[in-house]
Coordinates of C-alpha atoms in Angstrom, one line a residue:
Chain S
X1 CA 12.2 17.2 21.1
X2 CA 9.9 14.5 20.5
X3 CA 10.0 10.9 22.2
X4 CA 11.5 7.9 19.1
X5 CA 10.9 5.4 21.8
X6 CA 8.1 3.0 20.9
X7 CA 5.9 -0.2 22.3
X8 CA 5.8 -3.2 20.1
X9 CA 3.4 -5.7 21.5
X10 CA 5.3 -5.0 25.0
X11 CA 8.8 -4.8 23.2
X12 CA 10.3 -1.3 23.8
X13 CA 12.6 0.4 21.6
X14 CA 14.6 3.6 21.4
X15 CA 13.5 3.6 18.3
X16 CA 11.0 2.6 15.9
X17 CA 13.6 1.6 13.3
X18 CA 14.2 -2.0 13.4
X19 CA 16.7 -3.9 10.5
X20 CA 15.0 -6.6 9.3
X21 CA 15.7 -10.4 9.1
X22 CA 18.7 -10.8 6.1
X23 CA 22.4 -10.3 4.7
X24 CA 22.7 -7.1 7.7
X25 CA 21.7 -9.2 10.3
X26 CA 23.9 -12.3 9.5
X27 CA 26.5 -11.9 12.7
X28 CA 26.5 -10.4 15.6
X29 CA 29.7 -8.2 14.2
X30 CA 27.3 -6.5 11.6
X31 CA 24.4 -6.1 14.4
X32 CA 26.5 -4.3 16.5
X33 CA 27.9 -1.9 14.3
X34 CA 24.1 -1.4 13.6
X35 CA 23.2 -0.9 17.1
X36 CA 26.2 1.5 17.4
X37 CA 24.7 3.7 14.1
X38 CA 21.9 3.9 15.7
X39 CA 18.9 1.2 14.8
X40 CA 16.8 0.7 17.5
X41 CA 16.6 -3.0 16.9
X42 CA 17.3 -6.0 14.7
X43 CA 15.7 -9.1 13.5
X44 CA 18.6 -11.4 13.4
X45 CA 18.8 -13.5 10.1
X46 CA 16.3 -16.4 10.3
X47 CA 17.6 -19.2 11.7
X48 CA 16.9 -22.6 11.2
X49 CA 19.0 -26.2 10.3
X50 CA 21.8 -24.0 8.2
X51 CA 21.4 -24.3 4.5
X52 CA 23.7 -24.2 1.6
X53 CA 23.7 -20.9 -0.1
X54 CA 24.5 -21.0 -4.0
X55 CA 26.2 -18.3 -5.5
X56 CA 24.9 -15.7 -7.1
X57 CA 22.4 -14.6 -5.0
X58 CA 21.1 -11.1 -5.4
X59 CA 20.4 -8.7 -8.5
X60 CA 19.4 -5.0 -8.2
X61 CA 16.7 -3.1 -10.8
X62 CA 18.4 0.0 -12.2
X63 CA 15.4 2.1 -13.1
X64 CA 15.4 5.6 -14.8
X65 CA 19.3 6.2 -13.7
X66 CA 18.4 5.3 -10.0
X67 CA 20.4 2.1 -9.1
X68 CA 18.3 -0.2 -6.9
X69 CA 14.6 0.3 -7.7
X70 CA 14.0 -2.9 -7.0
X71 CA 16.1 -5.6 -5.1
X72 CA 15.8 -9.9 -5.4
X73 CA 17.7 -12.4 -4.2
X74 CA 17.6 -16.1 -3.7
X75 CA 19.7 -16.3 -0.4
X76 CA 18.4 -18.3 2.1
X77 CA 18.3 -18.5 5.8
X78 CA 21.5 -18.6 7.9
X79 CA 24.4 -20.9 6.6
X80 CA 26.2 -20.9 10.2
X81 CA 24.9 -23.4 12.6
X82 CA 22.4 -22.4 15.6
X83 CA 24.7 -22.4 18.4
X84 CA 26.9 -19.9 17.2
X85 CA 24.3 -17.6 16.0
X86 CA 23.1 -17.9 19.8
X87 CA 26.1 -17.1 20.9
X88 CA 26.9 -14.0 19.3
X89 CA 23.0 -13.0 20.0
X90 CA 24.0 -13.5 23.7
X91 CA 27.0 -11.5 23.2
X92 CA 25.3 -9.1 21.6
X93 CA 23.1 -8.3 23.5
X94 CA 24.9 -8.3 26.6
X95 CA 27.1 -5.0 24.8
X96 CA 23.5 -3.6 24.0
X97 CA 21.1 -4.2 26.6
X98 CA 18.9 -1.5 25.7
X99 CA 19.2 -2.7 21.6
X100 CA 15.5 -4.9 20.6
X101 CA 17.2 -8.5 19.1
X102 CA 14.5 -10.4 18.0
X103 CA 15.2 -13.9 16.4
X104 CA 13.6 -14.7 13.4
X105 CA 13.1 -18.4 12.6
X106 CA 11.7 -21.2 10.4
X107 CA 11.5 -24.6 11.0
X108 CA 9.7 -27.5 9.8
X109 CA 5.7 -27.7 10.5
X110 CA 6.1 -29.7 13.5
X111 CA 5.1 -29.0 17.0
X112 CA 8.6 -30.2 18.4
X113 CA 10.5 -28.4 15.7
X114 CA 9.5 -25.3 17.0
X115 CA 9.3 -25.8 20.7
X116 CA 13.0 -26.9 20.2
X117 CA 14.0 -23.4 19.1
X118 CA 11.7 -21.1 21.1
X119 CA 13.6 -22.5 23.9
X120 CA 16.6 -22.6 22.5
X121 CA 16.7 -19.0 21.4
X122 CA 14.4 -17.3 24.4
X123 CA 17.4 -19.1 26.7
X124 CA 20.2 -16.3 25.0
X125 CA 17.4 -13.4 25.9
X126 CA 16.2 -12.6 22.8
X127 CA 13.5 -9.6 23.2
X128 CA 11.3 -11.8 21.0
X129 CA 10.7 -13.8 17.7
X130 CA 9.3 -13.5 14.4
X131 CA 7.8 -16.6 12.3
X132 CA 9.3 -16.7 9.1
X133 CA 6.1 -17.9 7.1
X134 CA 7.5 -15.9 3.9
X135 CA 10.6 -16.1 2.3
X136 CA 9.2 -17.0 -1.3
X137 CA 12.2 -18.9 -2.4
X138 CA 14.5 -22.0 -1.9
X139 CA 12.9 -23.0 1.6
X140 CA 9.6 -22.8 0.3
X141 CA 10.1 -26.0 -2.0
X142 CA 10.5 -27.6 1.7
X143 CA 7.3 -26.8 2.7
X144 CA 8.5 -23.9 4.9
X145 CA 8.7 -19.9 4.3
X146 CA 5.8 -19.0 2.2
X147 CA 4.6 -22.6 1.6
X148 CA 3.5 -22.7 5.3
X149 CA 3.0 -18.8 5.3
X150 CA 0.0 -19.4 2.2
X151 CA -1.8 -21.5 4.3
X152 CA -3.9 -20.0 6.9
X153 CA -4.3 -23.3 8.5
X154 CA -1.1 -23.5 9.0
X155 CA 0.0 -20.0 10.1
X156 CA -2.7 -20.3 12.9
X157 CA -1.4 -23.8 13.8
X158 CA 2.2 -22.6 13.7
X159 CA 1.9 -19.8 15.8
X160 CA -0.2 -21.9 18.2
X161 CA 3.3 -24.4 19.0
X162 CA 5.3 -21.3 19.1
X163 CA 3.2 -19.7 21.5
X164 CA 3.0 -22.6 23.5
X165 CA 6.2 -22.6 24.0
X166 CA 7.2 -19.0 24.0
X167 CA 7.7 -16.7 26.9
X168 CA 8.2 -13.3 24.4
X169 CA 6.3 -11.6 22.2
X170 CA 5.6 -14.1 19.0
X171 CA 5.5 -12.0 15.7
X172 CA 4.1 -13.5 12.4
X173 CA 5.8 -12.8 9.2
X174 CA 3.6 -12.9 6.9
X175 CA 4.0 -13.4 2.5
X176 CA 2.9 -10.7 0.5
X177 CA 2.3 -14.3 -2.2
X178 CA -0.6 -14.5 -1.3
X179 CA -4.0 -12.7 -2.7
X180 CA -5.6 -11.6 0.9
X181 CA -2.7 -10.9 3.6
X182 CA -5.8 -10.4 5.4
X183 CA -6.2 -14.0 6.0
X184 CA -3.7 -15.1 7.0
X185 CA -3.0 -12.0 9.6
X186 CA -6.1 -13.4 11.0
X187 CA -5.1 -17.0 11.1
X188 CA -1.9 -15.3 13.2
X189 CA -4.2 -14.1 15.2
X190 CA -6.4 -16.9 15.8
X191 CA -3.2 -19.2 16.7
X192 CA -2.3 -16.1 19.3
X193 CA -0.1 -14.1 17.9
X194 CA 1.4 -11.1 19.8
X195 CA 1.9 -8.9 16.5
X196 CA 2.6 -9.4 12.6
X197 CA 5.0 -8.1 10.7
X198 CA 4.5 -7.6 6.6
X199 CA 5.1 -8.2 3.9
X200 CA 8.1 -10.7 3.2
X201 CA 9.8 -10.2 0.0
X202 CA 7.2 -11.0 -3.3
X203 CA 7.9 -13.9 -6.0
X204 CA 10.2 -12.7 -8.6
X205 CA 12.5 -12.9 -11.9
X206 CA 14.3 -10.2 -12.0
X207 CA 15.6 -10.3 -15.7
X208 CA 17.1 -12.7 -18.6
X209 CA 20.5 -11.4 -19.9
X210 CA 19.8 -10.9 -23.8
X211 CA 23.0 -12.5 -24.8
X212 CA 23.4 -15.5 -22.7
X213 CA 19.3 -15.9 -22.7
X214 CA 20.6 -16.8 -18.8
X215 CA 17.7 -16.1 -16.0
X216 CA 19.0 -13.1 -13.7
X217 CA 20.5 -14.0 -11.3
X218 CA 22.5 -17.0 -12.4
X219 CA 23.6 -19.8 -10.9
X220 CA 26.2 -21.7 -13.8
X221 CA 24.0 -20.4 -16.2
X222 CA 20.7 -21.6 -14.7
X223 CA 18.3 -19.3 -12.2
X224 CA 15.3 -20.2 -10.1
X225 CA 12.6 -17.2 -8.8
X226 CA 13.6 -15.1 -5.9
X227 CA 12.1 -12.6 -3.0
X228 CA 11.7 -8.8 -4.5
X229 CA 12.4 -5.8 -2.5
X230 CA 13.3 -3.0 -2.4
X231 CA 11.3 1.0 -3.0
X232 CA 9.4 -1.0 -5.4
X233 CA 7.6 -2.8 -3.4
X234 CA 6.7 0.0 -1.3
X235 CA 3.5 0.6 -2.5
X236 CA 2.1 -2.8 -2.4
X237 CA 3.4 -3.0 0.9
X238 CA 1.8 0.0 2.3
X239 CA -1.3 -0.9 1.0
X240 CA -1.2 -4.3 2.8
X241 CA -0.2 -2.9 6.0
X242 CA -3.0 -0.7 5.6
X243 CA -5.9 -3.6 4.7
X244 CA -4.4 -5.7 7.7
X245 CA -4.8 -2.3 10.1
X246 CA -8.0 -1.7 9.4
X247 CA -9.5 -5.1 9.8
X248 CA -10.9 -5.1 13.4
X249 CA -10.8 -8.8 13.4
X250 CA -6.9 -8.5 13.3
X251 CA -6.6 -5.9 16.2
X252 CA -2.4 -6.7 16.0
X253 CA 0.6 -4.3 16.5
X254 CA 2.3 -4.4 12.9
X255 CA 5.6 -4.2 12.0
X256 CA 5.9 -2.3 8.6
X257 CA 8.1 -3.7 6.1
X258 CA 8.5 -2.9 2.5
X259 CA 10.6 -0.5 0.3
X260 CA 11.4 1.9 3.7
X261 CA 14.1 4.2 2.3
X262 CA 14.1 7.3 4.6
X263 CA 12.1 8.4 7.2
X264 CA 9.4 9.6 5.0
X265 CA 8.8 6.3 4.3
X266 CA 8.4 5.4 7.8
X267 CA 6.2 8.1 8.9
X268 CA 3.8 6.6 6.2
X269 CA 4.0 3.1 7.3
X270 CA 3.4 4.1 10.7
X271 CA 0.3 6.6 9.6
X272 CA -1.2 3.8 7.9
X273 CA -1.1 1.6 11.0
X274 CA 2.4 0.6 11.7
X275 CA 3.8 0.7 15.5
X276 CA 7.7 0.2 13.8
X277 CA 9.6 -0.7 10.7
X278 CA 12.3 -2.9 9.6
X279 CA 14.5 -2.2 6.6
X280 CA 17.0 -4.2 5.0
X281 CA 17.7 -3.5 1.2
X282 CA 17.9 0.5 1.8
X283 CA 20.8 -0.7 4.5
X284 CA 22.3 -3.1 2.0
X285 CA 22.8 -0.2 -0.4
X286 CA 23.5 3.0 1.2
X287 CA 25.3 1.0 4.6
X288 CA 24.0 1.4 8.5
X289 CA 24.4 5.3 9.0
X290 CA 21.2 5.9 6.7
X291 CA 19.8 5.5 10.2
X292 CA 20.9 8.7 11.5
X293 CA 18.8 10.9 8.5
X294 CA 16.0 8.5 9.4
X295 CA 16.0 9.5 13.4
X296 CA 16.9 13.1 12.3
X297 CA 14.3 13.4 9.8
X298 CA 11.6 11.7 11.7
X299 CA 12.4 13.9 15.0
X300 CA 12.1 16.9 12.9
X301 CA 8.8 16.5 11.4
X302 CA 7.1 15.0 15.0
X303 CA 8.4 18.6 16.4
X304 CA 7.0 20.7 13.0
X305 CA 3.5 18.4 14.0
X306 CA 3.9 19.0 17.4
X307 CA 3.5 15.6 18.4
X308 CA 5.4 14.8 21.5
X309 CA 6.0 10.9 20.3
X310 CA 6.2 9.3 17.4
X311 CA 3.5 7.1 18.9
X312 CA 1.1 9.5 18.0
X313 CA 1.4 8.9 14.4
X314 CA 0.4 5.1 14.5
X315 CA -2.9 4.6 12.3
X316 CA -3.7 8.1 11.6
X317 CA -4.6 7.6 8.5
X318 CA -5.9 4.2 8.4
X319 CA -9.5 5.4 8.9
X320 CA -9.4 7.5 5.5
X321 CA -8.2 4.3 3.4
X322 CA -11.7 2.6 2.8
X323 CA -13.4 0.9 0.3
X324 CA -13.7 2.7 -3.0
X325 CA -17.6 2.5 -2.6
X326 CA -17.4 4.9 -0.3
X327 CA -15.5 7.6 -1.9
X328 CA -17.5 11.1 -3.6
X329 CA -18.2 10.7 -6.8
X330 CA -19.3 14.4 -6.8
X331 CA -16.0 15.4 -5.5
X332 CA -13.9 16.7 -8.5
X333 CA -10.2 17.6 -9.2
X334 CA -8.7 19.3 -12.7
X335 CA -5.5 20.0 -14.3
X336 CA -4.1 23.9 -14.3
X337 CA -1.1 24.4 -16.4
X338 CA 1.1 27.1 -15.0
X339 CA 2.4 29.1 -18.1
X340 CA 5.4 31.0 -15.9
X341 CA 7.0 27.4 -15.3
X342 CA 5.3 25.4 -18.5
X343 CA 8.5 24.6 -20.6
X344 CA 6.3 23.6 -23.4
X345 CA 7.9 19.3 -23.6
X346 CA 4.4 19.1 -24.6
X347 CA 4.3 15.8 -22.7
X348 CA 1.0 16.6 -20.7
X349 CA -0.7 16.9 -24.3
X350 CA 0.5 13.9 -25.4
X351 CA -0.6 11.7 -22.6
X352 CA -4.4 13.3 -22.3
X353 CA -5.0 13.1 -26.2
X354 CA -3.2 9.1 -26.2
X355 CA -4.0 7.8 -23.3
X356 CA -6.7 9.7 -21.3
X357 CA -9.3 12.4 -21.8
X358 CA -8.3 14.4 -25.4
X359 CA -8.8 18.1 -23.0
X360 CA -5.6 20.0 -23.1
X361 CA -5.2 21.5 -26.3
X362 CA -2.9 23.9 -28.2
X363 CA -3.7 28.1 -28.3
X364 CA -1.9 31.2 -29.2
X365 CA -0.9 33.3 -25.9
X366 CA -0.6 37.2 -26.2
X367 CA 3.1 37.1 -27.3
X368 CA 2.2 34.9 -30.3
X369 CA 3.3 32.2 -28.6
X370 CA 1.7 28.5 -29.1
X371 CA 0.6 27.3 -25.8
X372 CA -1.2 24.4 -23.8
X373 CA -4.6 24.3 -21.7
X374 CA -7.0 22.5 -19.9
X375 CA -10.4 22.0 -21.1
X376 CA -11.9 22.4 -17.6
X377 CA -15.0 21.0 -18.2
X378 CA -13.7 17.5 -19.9
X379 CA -10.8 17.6 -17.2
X380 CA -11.7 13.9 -15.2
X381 CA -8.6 15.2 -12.8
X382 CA -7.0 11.7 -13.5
X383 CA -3.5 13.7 -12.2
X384 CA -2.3 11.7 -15.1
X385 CA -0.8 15.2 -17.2
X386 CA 0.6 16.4 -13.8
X387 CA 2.6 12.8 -13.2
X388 CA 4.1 13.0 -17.0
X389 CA 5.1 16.3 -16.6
X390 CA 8.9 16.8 -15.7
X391 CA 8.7 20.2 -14.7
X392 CA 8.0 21.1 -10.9
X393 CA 4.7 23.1 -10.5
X394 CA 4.5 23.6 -14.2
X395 CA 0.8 21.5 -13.4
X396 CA -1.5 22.0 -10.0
X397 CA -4.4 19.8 -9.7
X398 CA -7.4 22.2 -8.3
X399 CA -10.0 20.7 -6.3
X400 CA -13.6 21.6 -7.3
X401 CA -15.5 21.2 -4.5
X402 CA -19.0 19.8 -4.6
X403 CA -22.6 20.9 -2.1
X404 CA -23.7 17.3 -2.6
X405 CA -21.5 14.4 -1.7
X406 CA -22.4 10.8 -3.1
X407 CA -20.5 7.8 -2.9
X408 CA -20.9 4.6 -4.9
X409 CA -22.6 2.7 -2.2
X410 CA -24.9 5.6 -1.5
X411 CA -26.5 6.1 -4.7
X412 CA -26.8 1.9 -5.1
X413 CA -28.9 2.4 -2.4
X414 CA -31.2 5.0 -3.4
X415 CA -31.5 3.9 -6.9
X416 CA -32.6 1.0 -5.2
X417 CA -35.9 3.0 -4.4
X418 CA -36.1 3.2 -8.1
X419 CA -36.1 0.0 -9.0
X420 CA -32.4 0.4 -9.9
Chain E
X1 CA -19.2 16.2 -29.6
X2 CA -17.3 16.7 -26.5
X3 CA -18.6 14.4 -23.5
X4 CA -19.2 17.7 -21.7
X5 CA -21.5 19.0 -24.4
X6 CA -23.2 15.7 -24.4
X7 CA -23.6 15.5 -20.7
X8 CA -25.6 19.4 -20.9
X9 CA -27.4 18.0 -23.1
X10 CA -28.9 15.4 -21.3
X11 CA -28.1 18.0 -18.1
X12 CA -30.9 19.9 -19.6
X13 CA -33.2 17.2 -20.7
X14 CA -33.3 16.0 -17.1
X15 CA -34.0 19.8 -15.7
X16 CA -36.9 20.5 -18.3
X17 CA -38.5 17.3 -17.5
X18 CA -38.0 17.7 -13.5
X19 CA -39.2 21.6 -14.0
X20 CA -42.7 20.5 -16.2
X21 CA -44.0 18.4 -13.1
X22 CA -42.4 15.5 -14.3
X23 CA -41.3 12.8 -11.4
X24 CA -38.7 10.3 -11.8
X25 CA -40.7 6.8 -11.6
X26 CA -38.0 4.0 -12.4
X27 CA -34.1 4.1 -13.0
X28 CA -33.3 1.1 -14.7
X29 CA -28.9 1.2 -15.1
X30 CA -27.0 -1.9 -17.8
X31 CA -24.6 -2.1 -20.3
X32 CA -25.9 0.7 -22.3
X33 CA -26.2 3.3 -19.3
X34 CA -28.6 4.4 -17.3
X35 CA -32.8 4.4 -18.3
X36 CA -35.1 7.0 -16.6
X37 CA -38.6 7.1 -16.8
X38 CA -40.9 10.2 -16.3
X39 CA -43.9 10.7 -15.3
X40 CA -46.7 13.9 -15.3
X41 CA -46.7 14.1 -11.5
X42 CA -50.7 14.0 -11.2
X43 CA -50.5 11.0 -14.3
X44 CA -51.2 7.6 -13.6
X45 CA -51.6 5.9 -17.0
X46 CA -48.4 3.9 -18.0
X47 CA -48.1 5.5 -21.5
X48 CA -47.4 8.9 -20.3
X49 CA -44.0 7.6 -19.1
X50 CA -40.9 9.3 -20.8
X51 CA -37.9 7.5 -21.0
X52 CA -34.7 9.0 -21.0
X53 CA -31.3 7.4 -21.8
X54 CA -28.4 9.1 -20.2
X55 CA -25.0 8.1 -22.0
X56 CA -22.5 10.8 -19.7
X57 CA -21.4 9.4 -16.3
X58 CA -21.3 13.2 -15.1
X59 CA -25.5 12.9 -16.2
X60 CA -25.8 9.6 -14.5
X61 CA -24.1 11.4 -10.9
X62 CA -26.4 14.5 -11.8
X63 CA -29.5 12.4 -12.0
X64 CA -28.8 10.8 -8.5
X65 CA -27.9 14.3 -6.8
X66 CA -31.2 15.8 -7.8
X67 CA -32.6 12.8 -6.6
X68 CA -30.9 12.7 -3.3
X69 CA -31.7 16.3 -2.5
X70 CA -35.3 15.9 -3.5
X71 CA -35.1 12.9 -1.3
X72 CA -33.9 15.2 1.5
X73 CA -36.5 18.0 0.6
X74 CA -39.3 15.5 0.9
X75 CA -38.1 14.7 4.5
X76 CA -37.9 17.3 5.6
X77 CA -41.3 18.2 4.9

């Protein structure tokens, strides 16, 4: 059976699934019944001088009959105050020893501020501590969360007090608000950081009620923009994780976060350069135990692999995400329809001749019957027929493969020679 | 005219060219596409020069692999 047990920047887990930083990590009661489901570790709710929450707080995007597409809220950091969160982290982790805590925290941009609570949270044994440079909302008009986390100036200055101070492993939150995470990973970096962790949740309204014209969530009739999450956001996500991996100037252990649902999701993450994850909305809706598909899951495939740990799927696939310069232009794809399981929607037709390429067109099949096909030769192989279509297998997309390869960069160059 | 039928079209204007001892001189790409100018291989004087205008994007990728591989030809000689 293959090995869960991963390193994170020196922190070692059973597992590589982490719950991240919010509403499940609030009290030590709720961490422990996640330790005791199974979660290798938990990023306890970011704490800070406790706030005053506002009520309502979170909204859910129903999409296509699936409940929770997409998750926002405009909660804040912890509520209780620091000594008691400290205290149930001691407690806490004294019952699980072997469990990764890791305090998450945010503080004002002052060098005192945060040597205050390095100390005073490394003192309770936390395994570590992730900078909260991203929570788009509430603590952001207060210059912290992602008004410090937008600034690479002051990521790298940040992280520079904590890691003065600090004795574990510093972690670096960083805002997907932003338009290069690259930057800013690198400012983490510069100011010394042990690893990053991405992305925080990304600036959001999630609706306005059509009969009240109130902004969703409400708050006595009045709203304000919120932190999206949720399998929504897993795409942009995994592509960011994916930029920062790749970026030899960054050369951190990542912590994936994003949309993680299952242990699919995970296995991605980690192939695209992620040592761990951390999940919070997927917990939120379907409660702690989704853990135990995820280690199932993600032990099976490792064994179907033959990989003996789950370490061995870190960054695999980083090296094929690249620039798209550098992708065959001679390489080509097209649509086959598949008349056994074709149940004739006629949905692929309507998408090509609207919105793409005009090649699948009607004929009359043997039996009489009126029929759709692919014009091979206009076929671009967008996938676009095959991602419409509601019946499984009904479309395959065929590669066509090429003698010559040629990217976009390639030929630049050598119509270059030409005077091109 | 479907954009395959125009890209043999200009397919086969860029073979008959390259199969009379034509060589490519210039490749001169804008808005409008992509402009190719021919020469007679043993021809010198400037108004010999044919100019073709290749529209397709499958013509444009075509022109650059029969470039590349006469690139590689000539290196290997």
């Amino acid at each position: 059976m293959a090995n869960l047990q991963i390193d994170f920047a020196g922190i070692k887990s059973k597992n590589p699934f982490w719950l991240a930083s919010g509403p499940p990590t609030n009290t030590g009661y709720q961490v422990q019944r996640a330790f005791e489901a199974g979660w290798g570790g938990a990023v306890w709710k970011t704490l800070g001088d406790p706030v005053i929450n506002v009520t309502s707080r979170f909204s859910g995007l129903n999409y296509g009959g699936q409940r929770v597409a997409g998750f926002n809220n405009i909660e804040l950091i912890t509520d209780r105050p620091l000594e008691v969160n400290l205290r149930e982290i001691n407690e806490t982790k004294k019952k699980f020893p072997d469990h990764v805590i890791i305090a998450s925290l945010m503080v004002e941009p002052k060098q005192e501020k945060w040597h205050e609570i390095v100390k005073r949270v490394e003192d309770v044994g936390v395994d570590g501590l992730e900078l909260n440079f991203g929570c788009p909302h509430g603590m952001a008009e207060r210059g912290m969360g992602s008004a410090s986390g937008q600034v690479p100036e002051l990521v790298e200055k940040q992280t520079y007090w904590v890691k003065e101070a600090a004795e574990t492993p510093v972690i670096v939150k960083l805002t997907p608000n932003i338009t290069d995470i690259t930057a800013t990973a690198y400012a983490a970096s510069q100011g010394g950081a042990d690893a990053i962790s991405l992305i925080n949740t990304i600036n959001s309204l999630m609706g306005v009620d059509l009969d009240t014209w109130h902004t969703i969530p409400n708050v006595a009739g009045k709203g304000t923009h919120g932190g999206y999450c949720g399998p929504a956001v897993k795409p942009i996500a995994l592509s960011m994780v994916g930029e920062c991996a790749k970026q030899p100037d960054i050369n951190l252990p990542i912590s994936g976060i994003g949309g993680i649902e299952n242990w699919r999701d995970a296995a991605e993450f980690m192939l695209m350069g992620a040592t761990g994850v951390q999940v919070c909305t997927a917990a939120m809706h379907h409660g702690f135990r989704i853990v135990e598909d995820m280690i199932d899951g993600l032990t099976n495939y490792l064994d179907e692999k033959g990989l003996d740990s789950v370490m061995d799927l870190v960054g695999q696939s980083v090296s094929k995400y690249m620039s798209w310069g550098d992708l065959d232009l001679n390489h080509k794809v097209v649509a086959l329809i598949n008349q056994d399981y074709c149940i004739h929607c006629n949905k692929c037709h309507i998408a090509c001749e609207d919105t793409a390429h005009q090649c699948i067109e009607f004929f009359t099949d043997a039996n009489g019957r009126r029929s759709l096909k692919v014009r091979e030769e206009d076929c671009v192989g967008c996938n676009l027929c095959s991602i419409v279509c509601p019946a499984e297998g009904a479309i395959d997309m065929i590669d066509k493969p090429s003698d010559i390869s040629m990217t976009w960069n390639e030929r630049q160059r050598l119509l270059h020679t030409f005077g091109g | 005219m479907h954009e395959h039928e125009l890209f043999l079209k200009e397919k086969e204007e860029i073979d008959m060219l390259l199969q009379n001892d034509c060589k490519i001189v210039s490749v001169k790409e804008n808005l409008s596409g992509a402009f190719v100018s021919f020469q007679l291989a043993d021809q010198t004087d400037e108004e010999r020069i044919t100019t073709l205008h290749l529209l397709t994007p499958d013509a444009r990728i075509y022109l650059t692999n029969q470039l590349s591989t006469k690139k590689m030809e000539e290196s290997r000689t």
